[in-house]
Amino acid sequence: MANHTALVVGASGITGGNLVRELIGRGWTVYGLSRNPGSDVPGLRPVAADLLNAASVKAALADVAPTHVFFTTWSRRSTEAENIEVNSAMVRHVLDALSPKKSVRHVALVTGLKHYLGPFDAYVSGGFLPVTPLREEQPRLDLPNFYYAQEDEVYAAARRDGFTWSIHRPHTVIGKAIGNAMNMGSTLAVYASICKETGRPFRWPGSAGQWNGLGDVTDARILAKHLVWASTTEAARNEAFNVVNGDFFRWNWLWPRLAAWFGVEPAGFDGTVHPLEAEMADAPAIWKGMVAKYKLKEADIDRLASPWHTDLDLGRPIEVMTDMTKSRELGFTDYQSTERSFLDLFAQLRAERLIP
């Protein structure tokens, strides 16, 4: 693998962090690009740049000539028009900076199921109901969507520079990251820890559709393996892929099991949505006390929990599940138990003193 050099854009995030470890474990040379790259992963070569500044990106990548580029980051703005402008620019700046080197053989872009569901406001309102299980051949929606803009940047650069590409569409990604904008796993871990500390029930925050319906998620470790597979497999070139654990579950089955791990009382759907943002309104003050009491490592609860995003996921009025046939037929057979995804994450967070 000595001839494989990866540039992971967003190396400090939930997806990028797991991908970096997977690649280094396979013997790749790995550069991690982010605004404030950490150096806590042995073997990672950190590269600092402001992705929204083309000159900053060009300077940072002056001495980097990757064979494979992985985009695993995005920036949230208040409108979809701004999301499109900002997130397409980040992809464009990196690929433009690398273009003269002619070193890139493959570019992998991580997007997600909003490709099928529409942007946040579209799928939360429940006005749009896609056909599930979601399949890769479903056409783009007639809605503004920054994922489409990012894809188009990759396609244009591929035509210009001659590299192959893959698009990866995970569902909710479960894994460890600090300071991540969207992290259901650690959000639920913090919420359950607070419930235990205060004697509250672990109350289901979402909709009836999510509580009773079938769903799936994507373990960050599965996503990392899928990214490596697609970027090194001839048959997977120039294809878009869904990527999930491979099992289905209902929250009305999983919720009590998560509660049991923490030793808290589960409370299921009671006919009303109880958004986590409201349930956790007093959480920062409680968390401060818990940090002192249990000597926890992260005092800023906002770097561990993102209730707004978990509310968006669990508040959807529909069940959402994803078809993996395309990957299976082309040879990707990795599988992950979703219950295990959550429990492994909780154990990791506890071992690292991020939760009590």
mmCIF file with all atom_site columns, C-alpha atoms in Angstrom, residues 19-167:
data_model
loop_
_atom_site.group_PDB
_atom_site.id
_atom_site.type_symbol
_atom_site.label_atom_id
_atom_site.label_alt_id
_atom_site.label_comp_id
_atom_site.label_asym_id
_atom_site.label_entity_id
_atom_site.label_seq_id
_atom_site.pdbx_PDB_ins_code
_atom_site.Cartn_x
_atom_site.Cartn_y
_atom_site.Cartn_z
_atom_site.occupancy
_atom_site.B_iso_or_equiv
_atom_site.pdbx_formal_charge
_atom_site.auth_seq_id
_atom_site.auth_comp_id
_atom_site.auth_asym_id
_atom_site.auth_atom_id
_atom_site.pdbx_PDB_model_num
ATOM 1   C CA . LEU A 1 19  ? -11.359 6.777  8.338   1.00 0.00 ? 19  LEU A CA 1
ATOM 2   C CA . VAL A 1 20  ? -7.905  8.077  9.294   1.00 0.00 ? 20  VAL A CA 1
ATOM 3   C CA . ARG A 1 21  ? -7.448  5.176  11.719  1.00 0.00 ? 21  ARG A CA 1
ATOM 4   C CA . GLU A 1 22  ? -8.657  2.638  9.143   1.00 0.00 ? 22  GLU A CA 1
ATOM 5   C CA . LEU A 1 23  ? -6.274  3.932  6.458   1.00 0.00 ? 23  LEU A CA 1
ATOM 6   C CA . ILE A 1 24  ? -3.247  4.141  8.756   1.00 0.00 ? 24  ILE A CA 1
ATOM 7   C CA . GLY A 1 25  ? -4.015  0.621  9.957   1.00 0.00 ? 25  GLY A CA 1
ATOM 8   C CA . ARG A 1 26  ? -3.820  -0.522 6.336   1.00 0.00 ? 26  ARG A CA 1
ATOM 9   C CA . GLY A 1 27  ? -0.433  1.098  5.796   1.00 0.00 ? 27  GLY A CA 1
ATOM 10  C CA . TRP A 1 28  ? -1.488  4.183  3.861   1.00 0.00 ? 28  TRP A CA 1
ATOM 11  C CA . THR A 1 29  ? 0.274   7.532  4.088   1.00 0.00 ? 29  THR A CA 1
ATOM 12  C CA . VAL A 1 30  ? -2.443  9.813  5.490   1.00 0.00 ? 30  VAL A CA 1
ATOM 13  C CA . TYR A 1 31  ? -2.742  13.598 5.543   1.00 0.00 ? 31  TYR A CA 1
ATOM 14  C CA . GLY A 1 32  ? -5.558  15.053 7.635   1.00 0.00 ? 32  GLY A CA 1
ATOM 15  C CA . LEU A 1 33  ? -6.864  18.436 6.531   1.00 0.00 ? 33  LEU A CA 1
ATOM 16  C CA . SER A 1 34  ? -8.961  20.586 8.844   1.00 0.00 ? 34  SER A CA 1
ATOM 17  C CA . ARG A 1 35  ? -9.000  24.068 10.341  1.00 0.00 ? 35  ARG A CA 1
ATOM 18  C CA . ASN A 1 36  ? -7.486  22.859 13.610  1.00 0.00 ? 36  ASN A CA 1
ATOM 19  C CA . PRO A 1 37  ? -6.063  19.386 12.956  1.00 0.00 ? 37  PRO A CA 1
ATOM 20  C CA . GLY A 1 38  ? -5.197  17.338 15.999  1.00 0.00 ? 38  GLY A CA 1
ATOM 21  C CA . SER A 1 39  ? -2.098  15.176 16.186  1.00 0.00 ? 39  SER A CA 1
ATOM 22  C CA . ASP A 1 40  ? -3.494  12.594 18.593  1.00 0.00 ? 40  ASP A CA 1
ATOM 23  C CA . VAL A 1 41  ? -3.579  9.847  15.949  1.00 0.00 ? 41  VAL A CA 1
ATOM 24  C CA . PRO A 1 42  ? -0.164  8.201  15.563  1.00 0.00 ? 42  PRO A CA 1
ATOM 25  C CA . GLY A 1 43  ? 0.976   8.347  11.951  1.00 0.00 ? 43  GLY A CA 1
ATOM 26  C CA . LEU A 1 44  ? -1.401  11.100 10.839  1.00 0.00 ? 44  LEU A CA 1
ATOM 27  C CA . ARG A 1 45  ? 0.189   14.057 9.066   1.00 0.00 ? 45  ARG A CA 1
ATOM 28  C CA . PRO A 1 46  ? -1.900  17.104 10.026  1.00 0.00 ? 46  PRO A CA 1
ATOM 29  C CA . VAL A 1 47  ? -2.539  19.893 7.511   1.00 0.00 ? 47  VAL A CA 1
ATOM 30  C CA . ALA A 1 48  ? -4.193  23.132 8.665   1.00 0.00 ? 48  ALA A CA 1
ATOM 31  C CA . ALA A 1 49  ? -6.247  25.227 6.250   1.00 0.00 ? 49  ALA A CA 1
ATOM 32  C CA . ASP A 1 50  ? -9.394  27.306 6.011   1.00 0.00 ? 50  ASP A CA 1
ATOM 33  C CA . LEU A 1 51  ? -11.412 25.377 3.423   1.00 0.00 ? 51  LEU A CA 1
ATOM 34  C CA . LEU A 1 52  ? -13.392 28.495 2.510   1.00 0.00 ? 52  LEU A CA 1
ATOM 35  C CA . ASN A 1 53  ? -10.209 30.318 1.524   1.00 0.00 ? 53  ASN A CA 1
ATOM 36  C CA . ALA A 1 54  ? -8.805  29.069 -1.785  1.00 0.00 ? 54  ALA A CA 1
ATOM 37  C CA . ALA A 1 55  ? -5.381  30.623 -1.166  1.00 0.00 ? 55  ALA A CA 1
ATOM 38  C CA . SER A 1 56  ? -5.169  29.002 2.284   1.00 0.00 ? 56  SER A CA 1
ATOM 39  C CA . VAL A 1 57  ? -6.001  25.585 0.826   1.00 0.00 ? 57  VAL A CA 1
ATOM 40  C CA . LYS A 1 58  ? -3.522  25.979 -2.033  1.00 0.00 ? 58  LYS A CA 1
ATOM 41  C CA . ALA A 1 59  ? -0.708  26.961 0.335   1.00 0.00 ? 59  ALA A CA 1
ATOM 42  C CA . ALA A 1 60  ? -1.488  24.140 2.786   1.00 0.00 ? 60  ALA A CA 1
ATOM 43  C CA . LEU A 1 61  ? -1.454  21.513 0.020   1.00 0.00 ? 61  LEU A CA 1
ATOM 44  C CA . ALA A 1 62  ? 1.649   22.827 -1.766  1.00 0.00 ? 62  ALA A CA 1
ATOM 45  C CA . ASP A 1 63  ? 3.705   19.785 -0.752  1.00 0.00 ? 63  ASP A CA 1
ATOM 46  C CA . VAL A 1 64  ? 0.881   17.212 -0.647  1.00 0.00 ? 64  VAL A CA 1
ATOM 47  C CA . ALA A 1 65  ? 0.217   15.005 -3.688  1.00 0.00 ? 65  ALA A CA 1
ATOM 48  C CA . PRO A 1 66  ? -2.454  12.463 -2.693  1.00 0.00 ? 66  PRO A CA 1
ATOM 49  C CA . THR A 1 67  ? -3.598  9.536  -4.804  1.00 0.00 ? 67  THR A CA 1
ATOM 50  C CA . HIS A 1 68  ? -6.934  9.439  -2.992  1.00 0.00 ? 68  HIS A CA 1
ATOM 51  C CA . VAL A 1 69  ? -9.035  12.289 -1.589  1.00 0.00 ? 69  VAL A CA 1
ATOM 52  C CA . PHE A 1 70  ? -11.838 11.717 0.937   1.00 0.00 ? 70  PHE A CA 1
ATOM 53  C CA . PHE A 1 71  ? -14.326 14.522 1.702   1.00 0.00 ? 71  PHE A CA 1
ATOM 54  C CA . THR A 1 72  ? -15.868 13.875 5.110   1.00 0.00 ? 72  THR A CA 1
ATOM 55  C CA . THR A 1 73  ? -16.782 17.379 6.284   1.00 0.00 ? 73  THR A CA 1
ATOM 56  C CA . TRP A 1 74  ? -19.400 20.049 5.749   1.00 0.00 ? 74  TRP A CA 1
ATOM 57  C CA . SER A 1 75  ? -20.325 23.438 7.175   1.00 0.00 ? 75  SER A CA 1
ATOM 58  C CA . ARG A 1 76  ? -23.839 24.297 8.340   1.00 0.00 ? 76  ARG A CA 1
ATOM 59  C CA . ARG A 1 77  ? -25.369 27.652 7.430   1.00 0.00 ? 77  ARG A CA 1
ATOM 60  C CA . SER A 1 78  ? -28.773 29.160 8.141   1.00 0.00 ? 78  SER A CA 1
ATOM 61  C CA . THR A 1 79  ? -30.196 28.747 4.611   1.00 0.00 ? 79  THR A CA 1
ATOM 62  C CA . GLU A 1 80  ? -29.831 26.063 1.952   1.00 0.00 ? 80  GLU A CA 1
ATOM 63  C CA . ALA A 1 81  ? -28.598 28.687 -0.532  1.00 0.00 ? 81  ALA A CA 1
ATOM 64  C CA . GLU A 1 82  ? -25.717 29.462 1.849   1.00 0.00 ? 82  GLU A CA 1
ATOM 65  C CA . ASN A 1 83  ? -25.135 25.732 2.446   1.00 0.00 ? 83  ASN A CA 1
ATOM 66  C CA . ILE A 1 84  ? -24.787 25.258 -1.320  1.00 0.00 ? 84  ILE A CA 1
ATOM 67  C CA . GLU A 1 85  ? -22.386 28.174 -1.733  1.00 0.00 ? 85  GLU A CA 1
ATOM 68  C CA . VAL A 1 86  ? -20.140 27.264 1.191   1.00 0.00 ? 86  VAL A CA 1
ATOM 69  C CA . ASN A 1 87  ? -20.016 23.470 0.839   1.00 0.00 ? 87  ASN A CA 1
ATOM 70  C CA . SER A 1 88  ? -19.474 23.408 -2.908  1.00 0.00 ? 88  SER A CA 1
ATOM 71  C CA . ALA A 1 89  ? -16.653 25.962 -2.470  1.00 0.00 ? 89  ALA A CA 1
ATOM 72  C CA . MET A 1 90  ? -14.862 23.705 0.025   1.00 0.00 ? 90  MET A CA 1
ATOM 73  C CA . VAL A 1 91  ? -14.834 20.792 -2.448  1.00 0.00 ? 91  VAL A CA 1
ATOM 74  C CA . ARG A 1 92  ? -13.832 23.064 -5.342  1.00 0.00 ? 92  ARG A CA 1
ATOM 75  C CA . HIS A 1 93  ? -10.960 24.710 -3.455  1.00 0.00 ? 93  HIS A CA 1
ATOM 76  C CA . VAL A 1 94  ? -9.352  21.364 -2.579  1.00 0.00 ? 94  VAL A CA 1
ATOM 77  C CA . LEU A 1 95  ? -9.707  19.842 -6.049  1.00 0.00 ? 95  LEU A CA 1
ATOM 78  C CA . ASP A 1 96  ? -8.534  23.028 -7.775  1.00 0.00 ? 96  ASP A CA 1
ATOM 79  C CA . ALA A 1 97  ? -5.445  23.163 -5.538  1.00 0.00 ? 97  ALA A CA 1
ATOM 80  C CA . LEU A 1 98  ? -4.564  19.546 -6.364  1.00 0.00 ? 98  LEU A CA 1
ATOM 81  C CA . SER A 1 99  ? -5.375  19.725 -10.093 1.00 0.00 ? 99  SER A CA 1
ATOM 82  C CA . PRO A 1 100 ? -1.916  20.813 -11.376 1.00 0.00 ? 100 PRO A CA 1
ATOM 83  C CA . LYS A 1 101 ? -0.215  17.884 -9.599  1.00 0.00 ? 101 LYS A CA 1
ATOM 84  C CA . LYS A 1 102 ? -2.178  15.234 -11.554 1.00 0.00 ? 102 LYS A CA 1
ATOM 85  C CA . SER A 1 103 ? -1.624  12.847 -8.622  1.00 0.00 ? 103 SER A CA 1
ATOM 86  C CA . VAL A 1 104 ? -5.273  12.159 -7.726  1.00 0.00 ? 104 VAL A CA 1
ATOM 87  C CA . ARG A 1 105 ? -6.637  8.793  -8.867  1.00 0.00 ? 105 ARG A CA 1
ATOM 88  C CA . HIS A 1 106 ? -9.900  8.693  -6.883  1.00 0.00 ? 106 HIS A CA 1
ATOM 89  C CA . VAL A 1 107 ? -12.126 11.103 -4.975  1.00 0.00 ? 107 VAL A CA 1
ATOM 90  C CA . ALA A 1 108 ? -14.692 9.864  -2.441  1.00 0.00 ? 108 ALA A CA 1
ATOM 91  C CA . LEU A 1 109 ? -17.416 12.229 -1.220  1.00 0.00 ? 109 LEU A CA 1
ATOM 92  C CA . VAL A 1 110 ? -19.515 11.531 1.898   1.00 0.00 ? 110 VAL A CA 1
ATOM 93  C CA . THR A 1 111 ? -23.005 13.050 1.763   1.00 0.00 ? 111 THR A CA 1
ATOM 94  C CA . GLY A 1 112 ? -26.075 11.390 3.300   1.00 0.00 ? 112 GLY A CA 1
ATOM 95  C CA . LEU A 1 113 ? -29.741 10.514 3.110   1.00 0.00 ? 113 LEU A CA 1
ATOM 96  C CA . LYS A 1 114 ? -30.823 14.132 2.692   1.00 0.00 ? 114 LYS A CA 1
ATOM 97  C CA . HIS A 1 115 ? -29.994 13.308 -0.929  1.00 0.00 ? 115 HIS A CA 1
ATOM 98  C CA . TYR A 1 116 ? -33.370 11.509 -0.953  1.00 0.00 ? 116 TYR A CA 1
ATOM 99  C CA . LEU A 1 117 ? -35.184 13.314 1.864   1.00 0.00 ? 117 LEU A CA 1
ATOM 100 C CA . GLY A 1 118 ? -34.364 16.909 0.962   1.00 0.00 ? 118 GLY A CA 1
ATOM 101 C CA . PRO A 1 119 ? -32.691 19.494 3.196   1.00 0.00 ? 119 PRO A CA 1
ATOM 102 C CA . PHE A 1 120 ? -33.460 19.690 6.928   1.00 0.00 ? 120 PHE A CA 1
ATOM 103 C CA . ASP A 1 121 ? -36.598 21.833 6.638   1.00 0.00 ? 121 ASP A CA 1
ATOM 104 C CA . ALA A 1 122 ? -38.064 19.645 3.862   1.00 0.00 ? 122 ALA A CA 1
ATOM 105 C CA . TYR A 1 123 ? -37.958 16.316 5.688   1.00 0.00 ? 123 TYR A CA 1
ATOM 106 C CA . VAL A 1 124 ? -38.804 17.608 9.141   1.00 0.00 ? 124 VAL A CA 1
ATOM 107 C CA . SER A 1 125 ? -42.031 19.210 7.932   1.00 0.00 ? 125 SER A CA 1
ATOM 108 C CA . GLY A 1 126 ? -43.197 15.850 6.627   1.00 0.00 ? 126 GLY A CA 1
ATOM 109 C CA . GLY A 1 127 ? -44.354 17.367 3.378   1.00 0.00 ? 127 GLY A CA 1
ATOM 110 C CA . PHE A 1 128 ? -42.220 14.975 1.347   1.00 0.00 ? 128 PHE A CA 1
ATOM 111 C CA . LEU A 1 129 ? -42.440 11.207 1.716   1.00 0.00 ? 129 LEU A CA 1
ATOM 112 C CA . PRO A 1 130 ? -39.840 9.246  -0.279  1.00 0.00 ? 130 PRO A CA 1
ATOM 113 C CA . VAL A 1 131 ? -40.235 5.622  -1.296  1.00 0.00 ? 131 VAL A CA 1
ATOM 114 C CA . THR A 1 132 ? -38.354 3.403  1.165   1.00 0.00 ? 132 THR A CA 1
ATOM 115 C CA . PRO A 1 133 ? -36.078 1.509  1.317   1.00 0.00 ? 133 PRO A CA 1
ATOM 116 C CA . LEU A 1 134 ? -34.080 4.318  -0.313  1.00 0.00 ? 134 LEU A CA 1
ATOM 117 C CA . ARG A 1 135 ? -32.212 3.198  -3.442  1.00 0.00 ? 135 ARG A CA 1
ATOM 118 C CA . GLU A 1 136 ? -29.324 4.870  -5.239  1.00 0.00 ? 136 GLU A CA 1
ATOM 119 C CA . GLU A 1 137 ? -31.144 5.113  -8.561  1.00 0.00 ? 137 GLU A CA 1
ATOM 120 C CA . GLN A 1 138 ? -33.850 7.386  -7.119  1.00 0.00 ? 138 GLN A CA 1
ATOM 121 C CA . PRO A 1 139 ? -33.566 10.707 -8.968  1.00 0.00 ? 139 PRO A CA 1
ATOM 122 C CA . ARG A 1 140 ? -32.547 14.001 -7.412  1.00 0.00 ? 140 ARG A CA 1
ATOM 123 C CA . LEU A 1 141 ? -35.379 15.961 -5.860  1.00 0.00 ? 141 LEU A CA 1
ATOM 124 C CA . ASP A 1 142 ? -36.486 19.225 -7.440  1.00 0.00 ? 142 ASP A CA 1
ATOM 125 C CA . LEU A 1 143 ? -35.234 21.092 -4.360  1.00 0.00 ? 143 LEU A CA 1
ATOM 126 C CA . PRO A 1 144 ? -32.068 23.087 -3.621  1.00 0.00 ? 144 PRO A CA 1
ATOM 127 C CA . ASN A 1 145 ? -29.629 20.694 -1.923  1.00 0.00 ? 145 ASN A CA 1
ATOM 128 C CA . PHE A 1 146 ? -25.972 21.273 -1.118  1.00 0.00 ? 146 PHE A CA 1
ATOM 129 C CA . TYR A 1 147 ? -25.221 17.560 -1.580  1.00 0.00 ? 147 TYR A CA 1
ATOM 130 C CA . TYR A 1 148 ? -26.074 17.920 -5.278  1.00 0.00 ? 148 TYR A CA 1
ATOM 131 C CA . ALA A 1 149 ? -23.782 20.933 -5.560  1.00 0.00 ? 149 ALA A CA 1
ATOM 132 C CA . GLN A 1 150 ? -20.931 19.009 -3.927  1.00 0.00 ? 150 GLN A CA 1
ATOM 133 C CA . GLU A 1 151 ? -21.458 16.063 -6.274  1.00 0.00 ? 151 GLU A CA 1
ATOM 134 C CA . ASP A 1 152 ? -21.401 18.381 -9.272  1.00 0.00 ? 152 ASP A CA 1
ATOM 135 C CA . GLU A 1 153 ? -18.042 19.824 -8.175  1.00 0.00 ? 153 GLU A CA 1
ATOM 136 C CA . VAL A 1 154 ? -16.601 16.295 -7.983  1.00 0.00 ? 154 VAL A CA 1
ATOM 137 C CA . TYR A 1 155 ? -18.030 15.336 -11.398 1.00 0.00 ? 155 TYR A CA 1
ATOM 138 C CA . ALA A 1 156 ? -16.659 18.488 -13.038 1.00 0.00 ? 156 ALA A CA 1
ATOM 139 C CA . ALA A 1 157 ? -13.181 18.012 -11.575 1.00 0.00 ? 157 ALA A CA 1
ATOM 140 C CA . ALA A 1 158 ? -13.212 14.316 -12.557 1.00 0.00 ? 158 ALA A CA 1
ATOM 141 C CA . ARG A 1 159 ? -13.918 15.274 -16.177 1.00 0.00 ? 159 ARG A CA 1
ATOM 142 C CA . ARG A 1 160 ? -11.111 17.833 -16.050 1.00 0.00 ? 160 ARG A CA 1
ATOM 143 C CA . ASP A 1 161 ? -8.481  15.740 -14.257 1.00 0.00 ? 161 ASP A CA 1
ATOM 144 C CA . GLY A 1 162 ? -9.399  12.164 -15.198 1.00 0.00 ? 162 GLY A CA 1
ATOM 145 C CA . PHE A 1 163 ? -9.833  10.627 -11.744 1.00 0.00 ? 163 PHE A CA 1
ATOM 146 C CA . THR A 1 164 ? -12.584 8.194  -10.706 1.00 0.00 ? 164 THR A CA 1
ATOM 147 C CA . TRP A 1 165 ? -15.067 8.960  -7.923  1.00 0.00 ? 165 TRP A CA 1
ATOM 148 C CA . SER A 1 166 ? -17.491 7.437  -5.454  1.00 0.00 ? 166 SER A CA 1
ATOM 149 C CA . ILE A 1 167 ? -20.375 9.022  -3.542  1.00 0.00 ? 167 ILE A CA 1
#
